[in-house]
Coordinates of C-alpha atoms in Angstrom, one line a residue:
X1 CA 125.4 -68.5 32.6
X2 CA 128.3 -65.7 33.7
X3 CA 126.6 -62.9 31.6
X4 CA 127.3 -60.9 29.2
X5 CA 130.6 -61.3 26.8
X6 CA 132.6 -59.3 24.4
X7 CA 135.1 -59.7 21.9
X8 CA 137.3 -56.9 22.7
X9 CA 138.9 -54.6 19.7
X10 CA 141.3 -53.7 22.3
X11 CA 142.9 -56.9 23.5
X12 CA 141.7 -58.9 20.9
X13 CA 139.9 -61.9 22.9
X14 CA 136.7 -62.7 24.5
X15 CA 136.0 -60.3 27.6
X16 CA 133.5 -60.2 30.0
X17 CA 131.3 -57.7 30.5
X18 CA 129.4 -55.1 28.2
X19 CA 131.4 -53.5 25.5
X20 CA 129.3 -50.6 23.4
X21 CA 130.8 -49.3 19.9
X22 CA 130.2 -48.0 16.3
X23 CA 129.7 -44.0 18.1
X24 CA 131.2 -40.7 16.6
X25 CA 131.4 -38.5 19.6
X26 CA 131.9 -35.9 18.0
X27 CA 128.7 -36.0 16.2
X28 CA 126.8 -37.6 19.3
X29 CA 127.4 -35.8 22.6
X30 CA 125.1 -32.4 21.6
X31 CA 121.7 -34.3 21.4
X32 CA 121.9 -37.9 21.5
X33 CA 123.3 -38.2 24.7
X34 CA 121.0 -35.2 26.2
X35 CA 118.4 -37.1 24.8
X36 CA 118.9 -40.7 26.5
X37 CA 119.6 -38.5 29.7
X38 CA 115.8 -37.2 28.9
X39 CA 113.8 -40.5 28.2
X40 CA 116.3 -43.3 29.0
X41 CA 118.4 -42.8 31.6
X42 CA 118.6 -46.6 32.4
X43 CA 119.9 -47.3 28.5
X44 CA 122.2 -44.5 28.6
X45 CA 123.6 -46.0 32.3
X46 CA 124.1 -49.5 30.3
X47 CA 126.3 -47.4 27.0
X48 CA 128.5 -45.7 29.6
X49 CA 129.2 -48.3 31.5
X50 CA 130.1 -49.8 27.9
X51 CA 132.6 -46.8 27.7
X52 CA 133.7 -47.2 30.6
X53 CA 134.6 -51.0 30.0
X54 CA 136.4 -49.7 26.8
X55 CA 138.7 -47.1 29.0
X56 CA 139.4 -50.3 31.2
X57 CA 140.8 -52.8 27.9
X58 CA 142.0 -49.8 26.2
X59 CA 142.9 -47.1 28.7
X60 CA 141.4 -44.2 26.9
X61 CA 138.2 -43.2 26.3
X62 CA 137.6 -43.7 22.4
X63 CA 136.7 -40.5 20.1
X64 CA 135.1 -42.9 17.8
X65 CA 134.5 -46.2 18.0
X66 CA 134.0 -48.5 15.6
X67 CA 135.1 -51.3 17.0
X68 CA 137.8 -49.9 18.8
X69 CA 140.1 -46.9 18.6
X70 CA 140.0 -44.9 15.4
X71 CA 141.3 -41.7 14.6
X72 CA 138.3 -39.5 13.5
X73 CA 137.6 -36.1 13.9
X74 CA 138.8 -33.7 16.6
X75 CA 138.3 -33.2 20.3
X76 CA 137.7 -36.0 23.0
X77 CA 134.2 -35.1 23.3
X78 CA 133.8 -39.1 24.5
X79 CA 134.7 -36.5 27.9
X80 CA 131.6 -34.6 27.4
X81 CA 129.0 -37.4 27.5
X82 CA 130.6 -39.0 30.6
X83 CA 130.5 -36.2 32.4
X84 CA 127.2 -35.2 32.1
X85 CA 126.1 -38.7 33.1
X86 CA 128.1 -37.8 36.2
X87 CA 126.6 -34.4 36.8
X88 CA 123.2 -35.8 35.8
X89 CA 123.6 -38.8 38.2
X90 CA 123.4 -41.8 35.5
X91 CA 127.5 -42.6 37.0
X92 CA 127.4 -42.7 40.8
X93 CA 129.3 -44.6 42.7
X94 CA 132.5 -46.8 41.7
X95 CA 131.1 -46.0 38.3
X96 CA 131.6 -42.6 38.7
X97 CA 134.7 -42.6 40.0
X98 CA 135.9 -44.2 37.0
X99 CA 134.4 -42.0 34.3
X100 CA 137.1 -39.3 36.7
X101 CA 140.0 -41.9 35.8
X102 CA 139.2 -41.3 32.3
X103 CA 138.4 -37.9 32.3
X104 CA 142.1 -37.1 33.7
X105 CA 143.9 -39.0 31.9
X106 CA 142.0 -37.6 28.8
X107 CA 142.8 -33.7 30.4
X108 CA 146.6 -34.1 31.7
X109 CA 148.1 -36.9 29.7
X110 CA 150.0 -36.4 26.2
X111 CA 148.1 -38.6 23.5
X112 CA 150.1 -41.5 22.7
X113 CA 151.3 -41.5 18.5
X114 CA 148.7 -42.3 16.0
X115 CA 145.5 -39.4 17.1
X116 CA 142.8 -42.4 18.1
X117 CA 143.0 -41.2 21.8
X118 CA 143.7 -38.4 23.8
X119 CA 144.2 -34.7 22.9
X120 CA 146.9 -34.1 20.1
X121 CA 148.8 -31.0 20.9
X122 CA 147.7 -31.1 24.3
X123 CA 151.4 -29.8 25.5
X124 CA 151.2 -26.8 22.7
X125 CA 147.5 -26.2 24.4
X126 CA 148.9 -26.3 27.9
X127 CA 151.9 -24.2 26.8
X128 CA 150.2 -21.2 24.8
X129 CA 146.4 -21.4 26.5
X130 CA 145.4 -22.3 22.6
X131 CA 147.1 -24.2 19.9
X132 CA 148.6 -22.0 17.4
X133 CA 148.1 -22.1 13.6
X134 CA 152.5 -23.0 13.3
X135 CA 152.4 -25.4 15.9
X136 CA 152.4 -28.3 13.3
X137 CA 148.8 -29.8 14.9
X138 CA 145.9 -29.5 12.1
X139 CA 142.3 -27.9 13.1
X140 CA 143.8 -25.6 15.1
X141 CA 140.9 -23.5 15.9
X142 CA 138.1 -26.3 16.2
X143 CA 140.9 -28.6 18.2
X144 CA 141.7 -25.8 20.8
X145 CA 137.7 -25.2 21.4
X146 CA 136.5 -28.9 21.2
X147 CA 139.4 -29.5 23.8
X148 CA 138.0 -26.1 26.1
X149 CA 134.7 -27.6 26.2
X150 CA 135.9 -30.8 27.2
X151 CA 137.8 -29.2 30.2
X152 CA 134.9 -27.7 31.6
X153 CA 133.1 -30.8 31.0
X154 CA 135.7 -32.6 33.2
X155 CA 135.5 -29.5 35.4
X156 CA 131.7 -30.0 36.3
X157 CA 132.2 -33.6 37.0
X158 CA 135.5 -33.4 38.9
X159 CA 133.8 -30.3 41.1
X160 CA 131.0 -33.0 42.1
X161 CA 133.2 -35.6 42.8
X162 CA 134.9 -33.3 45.3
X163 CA 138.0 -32.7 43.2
X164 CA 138.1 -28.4 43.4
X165 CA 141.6 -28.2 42.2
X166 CA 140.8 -29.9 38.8
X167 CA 137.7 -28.3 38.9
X168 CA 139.5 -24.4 38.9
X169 CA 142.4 -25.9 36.7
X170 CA 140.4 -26.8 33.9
X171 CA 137.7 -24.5 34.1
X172 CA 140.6 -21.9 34.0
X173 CA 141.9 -23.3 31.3
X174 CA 139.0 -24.1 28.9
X175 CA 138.3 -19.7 29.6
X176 CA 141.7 -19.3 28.8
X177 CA 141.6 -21.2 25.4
X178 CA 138.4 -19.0 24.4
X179 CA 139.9 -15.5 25.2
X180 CA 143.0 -16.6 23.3
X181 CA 140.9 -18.0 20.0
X182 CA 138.7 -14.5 20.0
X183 CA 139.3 -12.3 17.2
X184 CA 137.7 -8.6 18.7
X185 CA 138.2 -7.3 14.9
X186 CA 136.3 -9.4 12.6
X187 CA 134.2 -11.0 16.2
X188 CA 135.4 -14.9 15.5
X189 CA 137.2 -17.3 16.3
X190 CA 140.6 -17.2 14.7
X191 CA 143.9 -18.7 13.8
X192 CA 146.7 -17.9 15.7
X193 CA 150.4 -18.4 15.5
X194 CA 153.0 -18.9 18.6
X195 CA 154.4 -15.4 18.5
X196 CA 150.6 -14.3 19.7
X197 CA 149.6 -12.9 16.2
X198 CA 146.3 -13.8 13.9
X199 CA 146.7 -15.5 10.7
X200 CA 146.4 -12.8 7.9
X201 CA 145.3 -16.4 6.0
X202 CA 141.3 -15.6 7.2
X203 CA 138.4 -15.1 5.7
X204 CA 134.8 -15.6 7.2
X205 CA 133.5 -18.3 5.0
X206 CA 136.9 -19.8 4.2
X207 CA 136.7 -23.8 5.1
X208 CA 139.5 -25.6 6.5
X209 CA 142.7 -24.8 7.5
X210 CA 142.2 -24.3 11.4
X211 CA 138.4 -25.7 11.1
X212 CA 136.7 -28.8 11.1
X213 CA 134.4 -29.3 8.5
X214 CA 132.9 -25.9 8.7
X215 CA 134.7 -22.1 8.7
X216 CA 135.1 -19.5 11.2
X217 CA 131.1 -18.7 11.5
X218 CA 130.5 -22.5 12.4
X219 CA 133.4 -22.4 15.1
X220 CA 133.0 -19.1 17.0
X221 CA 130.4 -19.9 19.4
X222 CA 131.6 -22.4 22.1
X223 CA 128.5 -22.5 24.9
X224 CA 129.9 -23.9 27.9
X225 CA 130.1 -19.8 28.9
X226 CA 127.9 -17.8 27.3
X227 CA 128.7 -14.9 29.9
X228 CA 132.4 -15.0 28.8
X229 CA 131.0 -14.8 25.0
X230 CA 129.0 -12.1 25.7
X231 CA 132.0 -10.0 27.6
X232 CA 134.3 -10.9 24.5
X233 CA 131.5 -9.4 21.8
X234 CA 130.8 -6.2 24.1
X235 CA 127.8 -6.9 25.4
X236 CA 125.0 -10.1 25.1
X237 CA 123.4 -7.3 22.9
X238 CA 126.2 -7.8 20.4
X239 CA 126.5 -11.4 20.7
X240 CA 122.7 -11.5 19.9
X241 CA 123.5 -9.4 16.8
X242 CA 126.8 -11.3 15.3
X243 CA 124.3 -14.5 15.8
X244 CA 121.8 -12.6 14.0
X245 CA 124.1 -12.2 11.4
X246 CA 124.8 -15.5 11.2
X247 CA 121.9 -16.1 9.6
X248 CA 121.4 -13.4 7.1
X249 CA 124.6 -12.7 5.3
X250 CA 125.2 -14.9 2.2
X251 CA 125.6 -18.7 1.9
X252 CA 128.7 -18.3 0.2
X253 CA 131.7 -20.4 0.9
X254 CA 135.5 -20.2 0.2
X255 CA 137.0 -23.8 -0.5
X256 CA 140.1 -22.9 1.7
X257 CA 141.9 -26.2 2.9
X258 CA 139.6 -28.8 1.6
X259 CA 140.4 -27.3 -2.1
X260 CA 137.3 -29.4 -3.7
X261 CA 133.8 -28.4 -2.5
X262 CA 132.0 -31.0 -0.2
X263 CA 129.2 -31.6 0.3
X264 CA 128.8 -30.2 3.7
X265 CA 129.2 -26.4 1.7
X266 CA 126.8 -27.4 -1.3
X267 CA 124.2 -28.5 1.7
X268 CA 124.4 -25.2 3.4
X269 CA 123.9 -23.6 0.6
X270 CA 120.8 -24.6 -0.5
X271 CA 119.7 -24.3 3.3
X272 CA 119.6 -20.6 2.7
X273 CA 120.2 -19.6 6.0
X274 CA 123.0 -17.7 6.0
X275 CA 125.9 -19.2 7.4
X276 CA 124.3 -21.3 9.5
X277 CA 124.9 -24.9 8.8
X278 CA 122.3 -27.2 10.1
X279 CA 123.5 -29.4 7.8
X280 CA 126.5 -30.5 10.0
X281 CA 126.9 -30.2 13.7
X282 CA 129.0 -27.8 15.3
X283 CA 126.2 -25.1 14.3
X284 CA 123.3 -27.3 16.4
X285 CA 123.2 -25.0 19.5
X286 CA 123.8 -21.7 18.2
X287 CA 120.4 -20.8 17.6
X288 CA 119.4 -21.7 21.2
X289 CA 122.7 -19.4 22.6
X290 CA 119.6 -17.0 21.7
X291 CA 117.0 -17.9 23.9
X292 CA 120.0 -18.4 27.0
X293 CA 120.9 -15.0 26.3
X294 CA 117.4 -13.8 26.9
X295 CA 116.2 -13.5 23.5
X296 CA 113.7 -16.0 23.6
X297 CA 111.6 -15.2 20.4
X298 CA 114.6 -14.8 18.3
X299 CA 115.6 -17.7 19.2
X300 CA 112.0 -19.0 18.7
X301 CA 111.3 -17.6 15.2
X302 CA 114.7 -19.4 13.7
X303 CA 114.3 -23.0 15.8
X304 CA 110.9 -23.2 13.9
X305 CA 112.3 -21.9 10.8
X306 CA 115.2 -24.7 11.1
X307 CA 112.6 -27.5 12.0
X308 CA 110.3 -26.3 8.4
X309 CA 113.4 -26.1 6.0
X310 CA 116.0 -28.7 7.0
X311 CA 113.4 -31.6 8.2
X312 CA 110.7 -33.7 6.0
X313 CA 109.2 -36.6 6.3
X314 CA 112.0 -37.8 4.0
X315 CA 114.7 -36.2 3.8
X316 CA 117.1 -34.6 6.4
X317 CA 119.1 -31.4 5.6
X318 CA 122.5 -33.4 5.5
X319 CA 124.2 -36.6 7.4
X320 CA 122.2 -38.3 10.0
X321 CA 125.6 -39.1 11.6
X322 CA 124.3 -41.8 14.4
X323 CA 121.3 -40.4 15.1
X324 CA 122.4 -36.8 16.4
X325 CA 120.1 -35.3 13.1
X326 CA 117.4 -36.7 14.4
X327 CA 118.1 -36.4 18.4
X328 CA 118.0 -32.0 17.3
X329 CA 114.5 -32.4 16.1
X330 CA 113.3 -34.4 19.1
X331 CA 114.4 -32.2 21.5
X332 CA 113.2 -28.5 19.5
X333 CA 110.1 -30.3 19.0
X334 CA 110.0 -30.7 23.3
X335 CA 111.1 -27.6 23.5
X336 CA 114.0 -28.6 25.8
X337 CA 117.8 -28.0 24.3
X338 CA 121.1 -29.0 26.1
X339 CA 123.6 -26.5 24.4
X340 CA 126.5 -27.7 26.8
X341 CA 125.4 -31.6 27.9
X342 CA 127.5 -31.4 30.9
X343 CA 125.7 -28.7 32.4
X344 CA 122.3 -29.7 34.4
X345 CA 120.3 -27.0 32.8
X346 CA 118.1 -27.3 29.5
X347 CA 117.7 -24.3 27.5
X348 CA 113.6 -23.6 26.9
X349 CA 112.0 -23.3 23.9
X350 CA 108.5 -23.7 21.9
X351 CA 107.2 -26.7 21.6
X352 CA 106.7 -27.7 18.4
X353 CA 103.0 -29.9 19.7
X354 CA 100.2 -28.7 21.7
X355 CA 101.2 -31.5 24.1
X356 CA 103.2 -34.4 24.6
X357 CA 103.6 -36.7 27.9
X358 CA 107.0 -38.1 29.0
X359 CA 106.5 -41.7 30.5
X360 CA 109.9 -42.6 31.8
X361 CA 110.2 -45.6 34.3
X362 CA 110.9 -45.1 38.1
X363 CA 109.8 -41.0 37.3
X364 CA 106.4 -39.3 37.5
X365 CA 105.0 -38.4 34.2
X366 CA 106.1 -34.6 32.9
X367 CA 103.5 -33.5 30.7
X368 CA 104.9 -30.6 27.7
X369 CA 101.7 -28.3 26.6
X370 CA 101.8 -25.2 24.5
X371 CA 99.0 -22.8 24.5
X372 CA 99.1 -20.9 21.1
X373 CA 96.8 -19.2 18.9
X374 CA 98.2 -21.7 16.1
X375 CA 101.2 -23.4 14.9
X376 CA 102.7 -19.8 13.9
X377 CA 101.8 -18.1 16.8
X378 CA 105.7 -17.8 18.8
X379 CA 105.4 -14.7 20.9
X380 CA 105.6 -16.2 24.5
X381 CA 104.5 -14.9 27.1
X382 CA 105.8 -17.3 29.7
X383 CA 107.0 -20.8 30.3
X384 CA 106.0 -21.9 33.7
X385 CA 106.8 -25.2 35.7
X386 CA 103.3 -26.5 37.7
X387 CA 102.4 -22.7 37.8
X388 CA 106.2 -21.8 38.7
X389 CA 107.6 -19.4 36.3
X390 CA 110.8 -20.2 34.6
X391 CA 113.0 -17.8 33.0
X392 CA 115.4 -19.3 30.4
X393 CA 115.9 -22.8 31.4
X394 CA 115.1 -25.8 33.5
X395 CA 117.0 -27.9 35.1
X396 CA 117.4 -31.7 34.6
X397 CA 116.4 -32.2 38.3
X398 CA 113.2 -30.2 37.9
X399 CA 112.4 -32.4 34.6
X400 CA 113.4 -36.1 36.3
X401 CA 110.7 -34.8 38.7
X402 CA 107.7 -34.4 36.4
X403 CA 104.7 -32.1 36.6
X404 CA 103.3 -29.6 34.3
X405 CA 105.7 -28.0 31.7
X406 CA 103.0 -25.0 30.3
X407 CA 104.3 -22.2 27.5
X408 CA 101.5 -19.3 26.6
X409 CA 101.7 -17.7 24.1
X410 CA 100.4 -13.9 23.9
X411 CA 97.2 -14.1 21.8
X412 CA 96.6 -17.8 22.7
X413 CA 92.7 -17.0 23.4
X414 CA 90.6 -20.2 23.9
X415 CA 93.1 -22.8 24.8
X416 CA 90.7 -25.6 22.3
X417 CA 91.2 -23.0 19.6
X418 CA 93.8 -24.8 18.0
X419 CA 92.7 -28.6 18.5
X420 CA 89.9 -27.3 17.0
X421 CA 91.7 -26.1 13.9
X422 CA 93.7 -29.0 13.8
X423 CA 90.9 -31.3 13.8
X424 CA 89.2 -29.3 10.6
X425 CA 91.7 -30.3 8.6
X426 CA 93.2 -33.6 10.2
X427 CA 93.2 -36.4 7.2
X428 CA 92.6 -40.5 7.2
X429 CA 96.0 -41.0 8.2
X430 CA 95.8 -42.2 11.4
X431 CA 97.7 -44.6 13.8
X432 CA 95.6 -47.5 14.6
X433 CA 93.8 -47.7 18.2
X434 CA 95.9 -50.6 19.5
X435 CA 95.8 -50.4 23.1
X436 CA 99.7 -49.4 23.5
X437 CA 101.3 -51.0 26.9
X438 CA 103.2 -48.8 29.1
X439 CA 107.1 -49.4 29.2
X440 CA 108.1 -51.2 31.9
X441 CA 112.2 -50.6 30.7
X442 CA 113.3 -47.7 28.9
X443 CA 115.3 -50.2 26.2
X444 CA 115.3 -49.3 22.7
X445 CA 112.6 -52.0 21.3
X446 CA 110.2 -51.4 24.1
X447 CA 110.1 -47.5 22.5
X448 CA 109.7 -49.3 19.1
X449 CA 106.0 -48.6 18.2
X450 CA 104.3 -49.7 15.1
X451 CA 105.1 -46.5 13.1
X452 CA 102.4 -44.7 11.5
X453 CA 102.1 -44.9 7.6
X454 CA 102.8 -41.0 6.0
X455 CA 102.8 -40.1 3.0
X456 CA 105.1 -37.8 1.1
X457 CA 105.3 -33.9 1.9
X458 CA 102.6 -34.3 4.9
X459 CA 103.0 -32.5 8.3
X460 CA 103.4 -35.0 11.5
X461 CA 101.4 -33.8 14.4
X462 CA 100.9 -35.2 18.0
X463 CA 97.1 -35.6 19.3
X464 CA 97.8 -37.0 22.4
X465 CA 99.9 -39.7 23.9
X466 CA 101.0 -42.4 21.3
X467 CA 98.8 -40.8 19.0
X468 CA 100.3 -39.3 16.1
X469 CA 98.3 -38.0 12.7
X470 CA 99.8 -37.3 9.8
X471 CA 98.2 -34.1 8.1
X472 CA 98.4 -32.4 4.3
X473 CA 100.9 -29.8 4.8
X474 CA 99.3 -26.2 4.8
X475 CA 102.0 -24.5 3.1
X476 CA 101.7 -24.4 -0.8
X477 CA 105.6 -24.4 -1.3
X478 CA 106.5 -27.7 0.1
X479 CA 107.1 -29.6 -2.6
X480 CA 109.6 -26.4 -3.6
X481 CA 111.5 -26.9 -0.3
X482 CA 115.2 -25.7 -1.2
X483 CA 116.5 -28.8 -0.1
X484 CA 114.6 -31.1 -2.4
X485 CA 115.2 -28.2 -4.9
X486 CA 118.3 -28.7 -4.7
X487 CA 118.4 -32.4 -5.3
X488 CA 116.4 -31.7 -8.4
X489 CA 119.0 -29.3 -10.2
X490 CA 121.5 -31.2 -9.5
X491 CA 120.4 -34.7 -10.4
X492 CA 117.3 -34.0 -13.1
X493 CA 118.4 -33.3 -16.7
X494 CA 116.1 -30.6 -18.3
X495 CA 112.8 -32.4 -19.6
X496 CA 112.8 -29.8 -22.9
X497 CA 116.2 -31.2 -24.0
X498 CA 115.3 -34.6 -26.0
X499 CA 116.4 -38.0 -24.3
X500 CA 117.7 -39.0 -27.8
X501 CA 120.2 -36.5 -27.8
X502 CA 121.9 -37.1 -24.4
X503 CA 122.3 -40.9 -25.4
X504 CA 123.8 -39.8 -28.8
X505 CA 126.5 -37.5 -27.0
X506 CA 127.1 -39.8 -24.3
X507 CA 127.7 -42.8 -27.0
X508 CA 130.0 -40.6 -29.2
X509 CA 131.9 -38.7 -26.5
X510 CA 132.6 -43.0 -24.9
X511 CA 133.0 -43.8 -28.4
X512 CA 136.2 -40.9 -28.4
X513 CA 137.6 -41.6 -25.3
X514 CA 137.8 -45.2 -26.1
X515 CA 140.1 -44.4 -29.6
X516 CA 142.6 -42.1 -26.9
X517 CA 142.5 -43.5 -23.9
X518 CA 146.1 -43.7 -22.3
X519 CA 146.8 -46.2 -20.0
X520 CA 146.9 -45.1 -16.3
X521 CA 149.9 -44.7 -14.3
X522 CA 147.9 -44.7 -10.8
X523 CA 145.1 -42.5 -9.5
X524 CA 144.8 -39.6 -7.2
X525 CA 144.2 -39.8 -4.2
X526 CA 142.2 -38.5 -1.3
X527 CA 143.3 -35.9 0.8
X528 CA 142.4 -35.2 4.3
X529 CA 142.7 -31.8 5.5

């Protein structure tokens, strides 16, 4: 009869109010949040205002909930996603003032003991403009760019909320952090230790150490300025190229720190895309870097080559990880792709359908059309707003506004050319023709549709609003994805060797162990790097 209530992992009693949890920022902020912005703005108003509610039990923003403070992973990225709901008006008001509470406490204030809050090593970071490599604070490279991007976060929402000294200080010092991490020699991001100099420790697919989860190619792109990249590699030309490279120079990896090899290397691997991960997330926007950089059908080419190899209808090309997997594919499939969230501006792409129309309560309808030869053809022409030419991004307050989001293509001829196609080859699979009701809230079970059944290995394609086919895929080597390929090698035992024989090693090789076993002591443990 009050409202809502919460138990509260923070003071440990029934609260008032809306608490939100069980959310790795970290994973989160690059597409899921962008994402919610996008489509629903009034369910991602309701989750911050659940942060928020946290900051007030707990006094720091979490890094990863679940149900309340935890210490996981790197970087208070948690300052990411409430600033861009600042900058992209979902906080306004008292409610924005607040999200600037947290957002300075998070920027100026030593982390209390224990890493669930705050930025640890935040005085080395103040002191040296990075955090060196024998400062004693792990992920030194990945910790002293997930905390740069989170001060110019701050910096976009404290310049809005009319707070310019904040606003220079930490975009300042979020620059400062990326001149300091750039290596000119190898063109990466690299440890370095107080006295100024880099780690002779380095090699370009070594994991660990001073990264999270990834090496130096995973960690040397920051996006929040991609002018300052640029003038750091030489030119955008070179920055272009070193991207490039990214993704043509072998998928080999060096355990480094993690000493054991994890899954997240074995995945990238049998991506076979160079050293790009899309397994894992810090490599989500670097592709797109392309496109803001002017060099739209590079960019193009490998999006599409990213949605074919590391998506199927079942299977993803690593961890889901709370839905920020699935939020990429959404968004390349739009064509729309928010490489820093906290900036307004969406970077353009290809869509992946010949259209798709956004319905999103209390905003006109923005309707997303590519005109193409075929599902191949990516050499754009131009992407043009209600006949308005764009050049390499939108802004979120042209999209909120709706109209006609049009990308040509060069040869895209008769614009029924590829409808037509489609249809010569569209299958039986199709969604039923229930009369869908429009939404009348953007909550997550109104956007719950009865989902159409698929079958394995089969291509899902859009024919108009809430109409969705599911048709054979055209390309002969699906079922040889390297992915699923993979999978196979690792888990299938070869069909010529005979079944009898594995069972009679694997009984006499339990039958030995049995006779000399030795009684254990303790086991090893895990180690986290």
């Amino acid at each position: 009869d009050n409202g809502p209530v919460h138990w509260s992992p923070y003071r440990s009693g029934v609260q008032s109010g809306t608490l939100v949890t069980d959310n790795g920022f970290w994973d989160t902020f690059r597409t899921v949040y962008p994402l919610l912005a996008l489509l629903y703005p009034d369910h991602l108003k309701w989750i911050c205002r659940g942060w928020l509610t946290a900051y007030d039990e707990g006094g720091w923003i979490p890094k990863w909930a679940s149900p309340g403070y935890r210490n996981s992973m790197v970087g208070t990225y948690g300052d990411v996603v409430l600033a861009e709901a600042v900058v992209k008006g979902v906080l306004t008001g008292d409610d924005a003032d607040k999200a600037w509470q947290a957002l300075r406490r998070d920027a100026y204030e030593e982390a209390p003991p224990g890493g669930a809050v705050g930025k640890v090593g935040l005085r080395v970071y103040e002191q040296h403009g990075y955090i060196p490599d024998d400062s004693g604070v792990s992920d030194c490279v990945s910790r002293t760019l997930d905390f740069a991007h989170a001060d110019w976060a701050a910096a976009q929402a404290a310049r809005l909320l009319h707070h310019p000294e904040d606003a220079e200080k930490l975009t300042r010092r979020a620059q400062e952090a990326v001149r300091n991490s750039f290596d000119p020699q190898s063109g990466l991001m690299r440890p370095k230790s107080r006295s100024g100099r880099f780690s002779m420790r380095f090699d370009e697919t070594r994991w660990g150490d001073g990264y999270t989860e990834g090496s130096p190619w995973h960690h040397s792109f920051p996006p929040f300025d991609v002018e300052l990249l640029a003038r750091l590699h030489g030119s955008k030309e070179k920055l272009r190229e070193k991207i490039l490279q990214m993704t043509r120079v072998p998928s080999t990896f060096d355990h480094g720190g993690y000493g054991q090899t994890i899954h997240e290397m074995r995945e990238m691997r049998a991506l076979a895309m160079g050293q790009y991960g899309h397994n894992n997330q810090p490599s989500h926007h670097v592709l797109w870097l392309l496109g803001l950089l002017g060099y739209r059908q590079d960019q193009d080419k490998l999006i599409r080559e990213v949605i074919d190899r590391a998506y199927g209808v079942d299977f993803y090309a690593g961890d889901e990880d709370n839905g920020e997997m699935g939020a990429w594919f959404v968004l390349a499939a739009l064509g729309l792709f928010s490489v820093s969230p906290a900036s307004p501006d969406y970077v353009l792409g290809t869509p992946l359908f010949e259209k798709v129309s956004l319905h999103v309560p209390g905003r006109a309808v923005l309707e997303i059309s590519s005109i193409r030869r075929d599902r191949d053809d990516l050499d754009v022409v131009e992407t043009a707003l209600d006949g308005a030419k764009l050049s390499e991004t939108i802004s979120f307050s042209q999209l909120v506004k709706g109209g006609s989001l049009v990308t040509k293509t060069r040869d895209a001829g008769d614009a029924s050319s590829l409808a037509s196609s489609r249809d010569s080859f569209w299958g039986s699979i199709t969604r039923k023709a229930d009369t869908i009701p429009a939404r009348e809230s953007d909550h997550a079970e109104s956007a719950n549709f009865r989902p159409t059944e698929v079958p394995i290995h089969h291509d899902i394609e859009e024919r108009g609003p809430h109409h969705i086919v599911a048709t054979p895929a055209p390309r002969p080597d699906v079922r040889d994805h390297p992915m699923l390929r993979a999978h196979r090698d690792t888990v299938q035992p070869s069909s010529s060797f005979p079944v009898w024989a594995i069972v009679g090693v694997l009984a006499a090789f339990l039958l030995g162990r049995g006779s000399k076993r030795k009684r254990a002591t303790g086991k090893r443990g895990s180690r986290v790097v």
